[in-house]
Amino acid sequence: MTGANRGIGRAVVAALHERGLEVVVTARRLGDAQSAAREIGAAKAAELDLASEPSVAACAAALARDGATIDVLINNGAVLAEGDVLTATSADLRRSLDVNLLGALWCCRAFVPGMLQRGYGRIVNVSSGWGSFAEGMEGPAAYAISKAALNASTRSLARSLRGDVKVNACCPGWVRTRMGGTDADLTPQQAADGIVWLATLAADGPSGGLFRARQPIAW
Ligand SMILES: NC(=O)c1ccc[n+]([C@@H]2O[C@H](COP(=O)([O-])OP(=O)(O)OC[C@H]3O[C@@H](n4cnc5c(N)ncnc54)[C@H](OP(=O)(O)O)[C@@H]3O)[C@@H](O)[C@H]2O)c1
């Protein structure tokens, strides 16, 4: 789980831990990952900075050295930057694509080959309705474009999977977190439900879809 130190990510790792899964709490700062892991009672914490491909590779290598097998990957960490295509800063555009899109792809490249070898895996890309063409690509440009590309990556990756390895994207809804703000509809715990569902799908569950509250939504 990336970005597991706060907000929706933290609620998801707590829920998965409660269900008996051995979770790896990652955050871009090791201390944040360790505090969150301690608070939810999880054994494993690791540093993983989505903006850095070497950081993702180093995290995967360290987990492999520890003998950890990653069967579920939740690409959750993200940033939200303001501005439209014409006004967003270059730095914000680059960072949004680095963290929200490329970071998820680096994680897939680090962890999905092992899932394919073992014949089992669940990948959840935490996306947004703001990245949906069907919902009008609302929201700040850098964020919406990065989430639309994450949605495209979901469909594209699904084509490379075989065995019981599935990838789906999930819009958590509008959630009361640092990103969602205090007026949002849902608690992080409520929003975690759809992500936990996709992370623990049975073998006859869907792959290559976009969901909100366990229901398919249009791309
Ligand atoms: N909240 C909503 O209403 C809403 C709606 C639709 C979709 N979403 C999606 O839900 C997911 C979780 O969002 P949230 O609401 O929980 O937001 P949040 O409270 O702002 O948490 C974002 C998480 O991403 C992490 N992150 C940022 N940059 C990172 C990097 N370079 N490497 C690793 N982790 C990084 C943050 O770490 P730090 O604490 O170190 O910054 C934090 O753990 C995101 O993908 C978001 O786009 C949220």
Tab-separated table of C-alpha atoms and ligand atoms in Angstrom:
chain	number	residue	atom	x	y	z
A	1	MET	CA	0.000	0.000	0.000
A	2	THR	CA	1.468	3.336	-1.031
A	3	GLY	CA	0.721	6.568	0.821
A	4	ALA	CA	-0.443	4.504	3.794
A	5	ASN	CA	0.470	6.987	6.520
A	6	ARG	CA	-2.729	9.060	6.404
A	7	GLY	CA	-6.182	9.449	4.904
A	8	ILE	CA	-7.720	6.729	2.765
A	9	GLY	CA	-4.495	4.708	2.525
A	10	ARG	CA	-4.228	4.419	6.255
A	11	ALA	CA	-7.883	3.383	6.594
A	12	VAL	CA	-7.364	0.699	3.944
A	13	VAL	CA	-4.268	-0.817	5.589
A	14	ALA	CA	-6.066	-0.801	8.946
A	15	ALA	CA	-9.072	-2.582	7.405
A	16	LEU	CA	-6.892	-5.158	5.616
A	17	HIS	CA	-4.884	-5.753	8.790
A	18	GLU	CA	-8.136	-6.318	10.713
A	19	ARG	CA	-9.127	-8.893	8.080
A	20	GLY	CA	-5.925	-10.800	8.835
A	21	LEU	CA	-3.782	-9.761	5.854
A	22	GLU	CA	-0.114	-9.070	6.540
A	23	VAL	CA	0.185	-5.492	5.296
A	24	VAL	CA	3.250	-3.470	4.330
A	25	VAL	CA	2.678	0.148	5.331
A	26	THR	CA	4.705	2.375	3.020
A	27	ALA	CA	5.156	6.128	3.019
A	28	ARG	CA	7.596	8.479	1.409
A	29	ARG	CA	9.225	8.998	4.833
A	30	LEU	CA	10.167	5.858	6.764
A	31	GLY	CA	9.293	7.437	10.136
A	32	ASP	CA	5.722	8.130	8.951
A	33	ALA	CA	5.339	4.549	7.727
A	34	GLN	CA	6.673	3.205	11.031
A	35	SER	CA	4.327	5.357	13.161
A	36	ALA	CA	1.287	4.356	11.113
A	37	ALA	CA	2.265	0.668	11.227
A	38	ARG	CA	2.732	0.869	14.993
A	39	GLU	CA	-0.654	2.539	15.466
A	40	ILE	CA	-2.586	-0.045	13.466
A	41	GLY	CA	-0.564	-2.994	14.810
A	42	ALA	CA	1.028	-3.937	11.475
A	43	ALA	CA	4.460	-5.562	11.472
A	44	LYS	CA	5.996	-4.171	8.301
A	45	ALA	CA	6.811	-0.573	7.386
A	46	ALA	CA	8.907	0.629	4.479
A	47	GLU	CA	9.963	3.805	2.727
A	48	LEU	CA	8.585	4.228	-0.788
A	49	ASP	CA	8.686	7.567	-2.587
A	50	LEU	CA	6.476	7.375	-5.651
A	51	ALA	CA	8.320	10.272	-7.247
A	52	SER	CA	11.484	8.167	-7.431
A	53	GLU	CA	11.781	4.992	-9.510
A	54	PRO	CA	14.942	3.992	-7.576
A	55	SER	CA	13.032	4.369	-4.285
A	56	VAL	CA	10.323	1.995	-5.539
A	57	ALA	CA	12.945	-0.499	-6.756
A	58	ALA	CA	14.842	-0.272	-3.454
A	59	CYS	CA	11.648	-0.917	-1.492
A	60	ALA	CA	10.821	-3.960	-3.641
A	61	ALA	CA	14.366	-5.303	-3.249
A	62	ALA	CA	14.302	-4.848	0.540
A	63	LEU	CA	10.946	-6.616	0.821
A	64	ALA	CA	12.210	-9.478	-1.368
A	65	ARG	CA	15.328	-9.796	0.848
A	66	ASP	CA	12.985	-10.059	3.858
A	67	GLY	CA	11.151	-12.889	2.086
A	68	ALA	CA	7.922	-10.863	1.769
A	69	THR	CA	5.570	-11.939	-1.030
A	70	ILE	CA	3.398	-9.131	-2.327
A	71	ASP	CA	0.024	-10.507	-3.458
A	72	VAL	CA	-1.888	-7.224	-3.297
A	73	LEU	CA	-0.664	-3.856	-4.551
A	74	ILE	CA	-2.682	-0.742	-3.782
A	75	ASN	CA	-1.523	2.321	-5.672
A	76	ASN	CA	-2.992	5.003	-3.446
A	77	GLY	CA	-0.439	7.773	-2.859
A	78	ALA	CA	-1.162	10.949	-4.815
A	79	VAL	CA	-0.889	14.708	-4.875
A	80	LEU	CA	-3.498	17.295	-5.839
A	81	ALA	CA	-2.214	20.502	-7.433
A	82	GLU	CA	-4.296	23.496	-8.457
A	83	GLY	CA	-4.621	25.145	-11.855
A	84	ASP	CA	-5.896	24.428	-15.357
A	85	VAL	CA	-3.796	23.382	-18.337
A	86	LEU	CA	-2.742	26.974	-18.927
A	87	THR	CA	-2.115	28.053	-15.345
A	88	ALA	CA	-0.764	25.006	-13.476
A	89	THR	CA	2.938	25.350	-12.817
A	90	SER	CA	5.344	23.164	-14.758
A	91	ALA	CA	6.586	21.762	-11.466
A	92	ASP	CA	3.049	20.770	-10.430
A	93	LEU	CA	2.346	19.132	-13.797
A	94	ARG	CA	5.569	17.133	-13.580
A	95	ARG	CA	5.087	16.144	-9.940
A	96	SER	CA	1.471	15.082	-10.501
A	97	LEU	CA	2.457	12.815	-13.369
A	98	ASP	CA	5.485	11.519	-11.463
A	99	VAL	CA	3.574	10.633	-8.303
A	100	ASN	CA	0.038	9.850	-9.479
A	101	LEU	CA	0.872	8.074	-12.732
A	102	LEU	CA	4.505	7.014	-13.024
A	103	GLY	CA	4.810	6.079	-9.349
A	104	ALA	CA	1.938	3.617	-9.796
A	105	LEU	CA	3.566	2.224	-12.936
A	106	TRP	CA	6.920	1.771	-11.166
A	107	CYS	CA	5.094	-0.137	-8.428
A	108	CYS	CA	3.363	-2.352	-10.997
A	109	ARG	CA	6.689	-3.079	-12.676
A	110	ALA	CA	8.260	-3.907	-9.298
A	111	PHE	CA	5.520	-6.120	-7.870
A	112	VAL	CA	3.315	-7.538	-10.645
A	113	PRO	CA	5.909	-9.901	-12.218
A	114	GLY	CA	6.014	-11.843	-8.912
A	115	MET	CA	2.216	-12.056	-8.905
A	116	LEU	CA	2.259	-13.437	-12.451
A	117	GLN	CA	4.879	-16.027	-11.471
A	118	ARG	CA	2.791	-17.146	-8.506
A	119	GLY	CA	-0.480	-16.967	-10.482
A	120	TYR	CA	-2.293	-14.750	-7.988
A	121	GLY	CA	-2.508	-11.013	-7.471
A	122	ARG	CA	-4.797	-8.058	-6.942
A	123	ILE	CA	-3.841	-4.538	-8.016
A	124	VAL	CA	-6.011	-1.559	-7.113
A	125	ASN	CA	-5.326	1.840	-8.641
A	126	VAL	CA	-6.952	4.473	-6.455
A	127	SER	CA	-8.234	6.876	-9.059
A	128	SER	CA	-10.883	9.588	-9.192
A	129	GLY	CA	-14.053	10.559	-11.006
A	130	TRP	CA	-12.059	13.668	-11.947
A	131	GLY	CA	-10.044	11.374	-14.240
A	132	SER	CA	-13.170	10.074	-15.986
A	133	PHE	CA	-13.951	11.385	-19.484
A	134	ALA	CA	-17.549	10.277	-18.933
A	135	GLU	CA	-17.791	12.474	-15.827
A	136	GLY	CA	-16.314	15.483	-17.621
A	137	MET	CA	-12.670	15.499	-16.460
A	138	GLU	CA	-13.509	17.967	-13.707
A	139	GLY	CA	-10.950	19.066	-11.158
A	140	PRO	CA	-7.554	20.697	-11.516
A	141	ALA	CA	-5.806	19.781	-14.769
A	142	ALA	CA	-2.631	18.148	-13.498
A	143	TYR	CA	-4.648	15.893	-11.198
A	144	ALA	CA	-7.389	15.047	-13.717
A	145	ILE	CA	-4.892	14.260	-16.481
A	146	SER	CA	-2.801	12.082	-14.165
A	147	LYS	CA	-5.878	10.132	-13.022
A	148	ALA	CA	-7.187	9.722	-16.596
A	149	ALA	CA	-3.777	8.300	-17.486
A	150	LEU	CA	-3.915	6.042	-14.424
A	151	ASN	CA	-7.300	4.810	-15.671
A	152	ALA	CA	-5.772	4.148	-19.097
A	153	SER	CA	-2.932	2.269	-17.384
A	154	THR	CA	-5.492	0.103	-15.628
A	155	ARG	CA	-7.023	-0.992	-18.938
A	156	SER	CA	-3.635	-1.417	-20.539
A	157	LEU	CA	-2.163	-3.462	-17.668
A	158	ALA	CA	-5.248	-5.702	-17.611
A	159	ARG	CA	-4.265	-6.827	-21.116
A	160	SER	CA	-0.877	-8.074	-19.828
A	161	LEU	CA	-2.259	-10.120	-16.943
A	162	ARG	CA	-2.953	-13.848	-16.849
A	163	GLY	CA	-3.849	-16.430	-14.234
A	164	ASP	CA	-5.756	-15.110	-11.235
A	165	VAL	CA	-4.146	-11.663	-11.353
A	166	LYS	CA	-6.555	-8.741	-11.572
A	167	VAL	CA	-6.252	-4.979	-11.808
A	168	ASN	CA	-9.024	-2.475	-11.222
A	169	ALA	CA	-9.336	1.231	-10.610
A	170	CYS	CA	-11.444	2.701	-7.829
A	171	CYS	CA	-12.854	6.160	-7.238
A	172	PRO	CA	-13.255	6.369	-3.462
A	173	GLY	CA	-15.831	9.180	-3.619
A	174	TRP	CA	-15.392	12.533	-1.903
A	175	VAL	CA	-13.599	11.778	1.346
A	176	ARG	CA	-12.698	13.784	4.474
A	177	THR	CA	-8.905	13.736	4.293
A	178	ARG	CA	-6.158	16.302	3.820
A	179	MET	CA	-6.892	16.082	0.075
A	180	GLY	CA	-10.706	15.976	0.267
A	181	GLY	CA	-11.125	18.616	2.987
A	182	THR	CA	-13.534	18.802	5.885
A	183	ASP	CA	-16.781	19.220	3.894
A	184	ALA	CA	-16.489	15.883	2.082
A	185	ASP	CA	-19.241	13.239	2.287
A	186	LEU	CA	-17.366	10.157	3.399
A	187	THR	CA	-15.048	9.104	6.190
A	188	PRO	CA	-11.811	7.396	5.149
A	189	GLN	CA	-13.203	4.192	6.670
A	190	GLN	CA	-16.313	4.365	4.466
A	191	ALA	CA	-14.183	5.078	1.403
A	192	ALA	CA	-11.894	2.158	2.222
A	193	ASP	CA	-14.694	-0.348	1.658
A	194	GLY	CA	-14.600	-0.290	-2.159
A	195	ILE	CA	-10.805	-0.505	-2.209
A	196	VAL	CA	-10.724	-3.408	0.249
A	197	TRP	CA	-13.373	-5.151	-1.865
A	198	LEU	CA	-11.235	-4.856	-5.021
A	199	ALA	CA	-8.092	-5.864	-3.092
A	200	THR	CA	-9.722	-9.102	-1.947
A	201	LEU	CA	-11.846	-10.012	-5.009
A	202	ALA	CA	-12.674	-13.657	-5.519
A	203	ALA	CA	-11.370	-15.464	-8.616
A	204	ASP	CA	-14.591	-14.785	-10.533
A	205	GLY	CA	-14.376	-11.019	-9.831
A	206	PRO	CA	-13.857	-8.353	-12.493
A	207	SER	CA	-10.584	-7.064	-13.945
A	208	GLY	CA	-9.848	-3.962	-16.002
A	209	GLY	CA	-12.741	-1.928	-14.588
A	210	LEU	CA	-13.383	1.372	-12.829
A	211	PHE	CA	-15.589	1.245	-9.716
A	212	ARG	CA	-17.112	3.502	-7.093
A	213	ALA	CA	-18.848	2.077	-4.004
A	214	ARG	CA	-18.478	-1.432	-5.508
A	215	GLN	CA	-20.386	-0.421	-8.680
A	216	PRO	CA	-18.857	-0.043	-12.149
A	217	ILE	CA	-18.706	3.545	-13.439
A	218	ALA	CA	-17.955	4.838	-16.928
A	219	TRP	CA	-14.396	5.752	-17.954
B	1	LIG	N1	-10.083	12.564	-0.626
B	1	LIG	C1	-10.866	12.542	-1.710
B	1	LIG	O1	-11.963	13.148	-1.734
B	1	LIG	C2	-10.454	11.753	-2.921
B	1	LIG	C3	-11.314	11.728	-4.015
B	1	LIG	C4	-10.961	10.975	-5.129
B	1	LIG	C5	-9.771	10.267	-5.135
B	1	LIG	N2	-8.937	10.321	-4.067
B	1	LIG	C6	-7.687	9.551	-4.129
B	1	LIG	O2	-7.528	8.769	-2.965
B	1	LIG	C7	-6.124	8.563	-2.711
B	1	LIG	C8	-5.804	8.925	-1.280
B	1	LIG	O3	-6.096	10.294	-1.092
B	1	LIG	P1	-6.386	10.941	0.339
B	1	LIG	O4	-7.650	11.637	0.230
B	1	LIG	O5	-6.168	9.920	1.407
B	1	LIG	O6	-5.232	12.055	0.348
B	1	LIG	P2	-4.178	12.535	1.462
B	1	LIG	O7	-4.779	12.471	2.801
B	1	LIG	O8	-3.618	13.802	0.956
B	1	LIG	O9	-3.057	11.385	1.390
B	1	LIG	C9	-2.264	11.252	0.248
B	1	LIG	C10	-1.204	10.215	0.531
B	1	LIG	O10	-0.328	10.140	-0.612
B	1	LIG	C11	0.989	10.246	-0.123
B	1	LIG	N3	1.964	10.741	-1.089
B	1	LIG	C12	2.047	11.959	-1.672
B	1	LIG	N4	3.170	12.040	-2.410
B	1	LIG	C13	3.809	10.845	-2.278
B	1	LIG	C14	5.019	10.315	-2.779
B	1	LIG	N5	5.840	11.033	-3.555
B	1	LIG	N6	5.360	9.044	-2.448
B	1	LIG	C15	4.566	8.306	-1.643
B	1	LIG	N7	3.406	8.753	-1.129
B	1	LIG	C16	3.032	10.008	-1.445
B	1	LIG	C17	0.893	11.205	1.068
B	1	LIG	O11	2.073	11.151	1.842
B	1	LIG	P3	2.510	12.433	2.780
B	1	LIG	O12	1.659	12.338	4.002
B	1	LIG	O13	3.964	12.170	3.035
B	1	LIG	O14	2.272	13.671	1.982
B	1	LIG	C18	-0.329	10.596	1.736
B	1	LIG	O15	0.015	9.432	2.460
B	1	LIG	C19	-5.394	9.412	-3.739
B	1	LIG	O16	-5.009	8.588	-4.834
B	1	LIG	C20	-6.449	10.406	-4.185
B	1	LIG	O17	-6.193	10.903	-5.476
B	1	LIG	C21	-9.240	11.054	-2.956
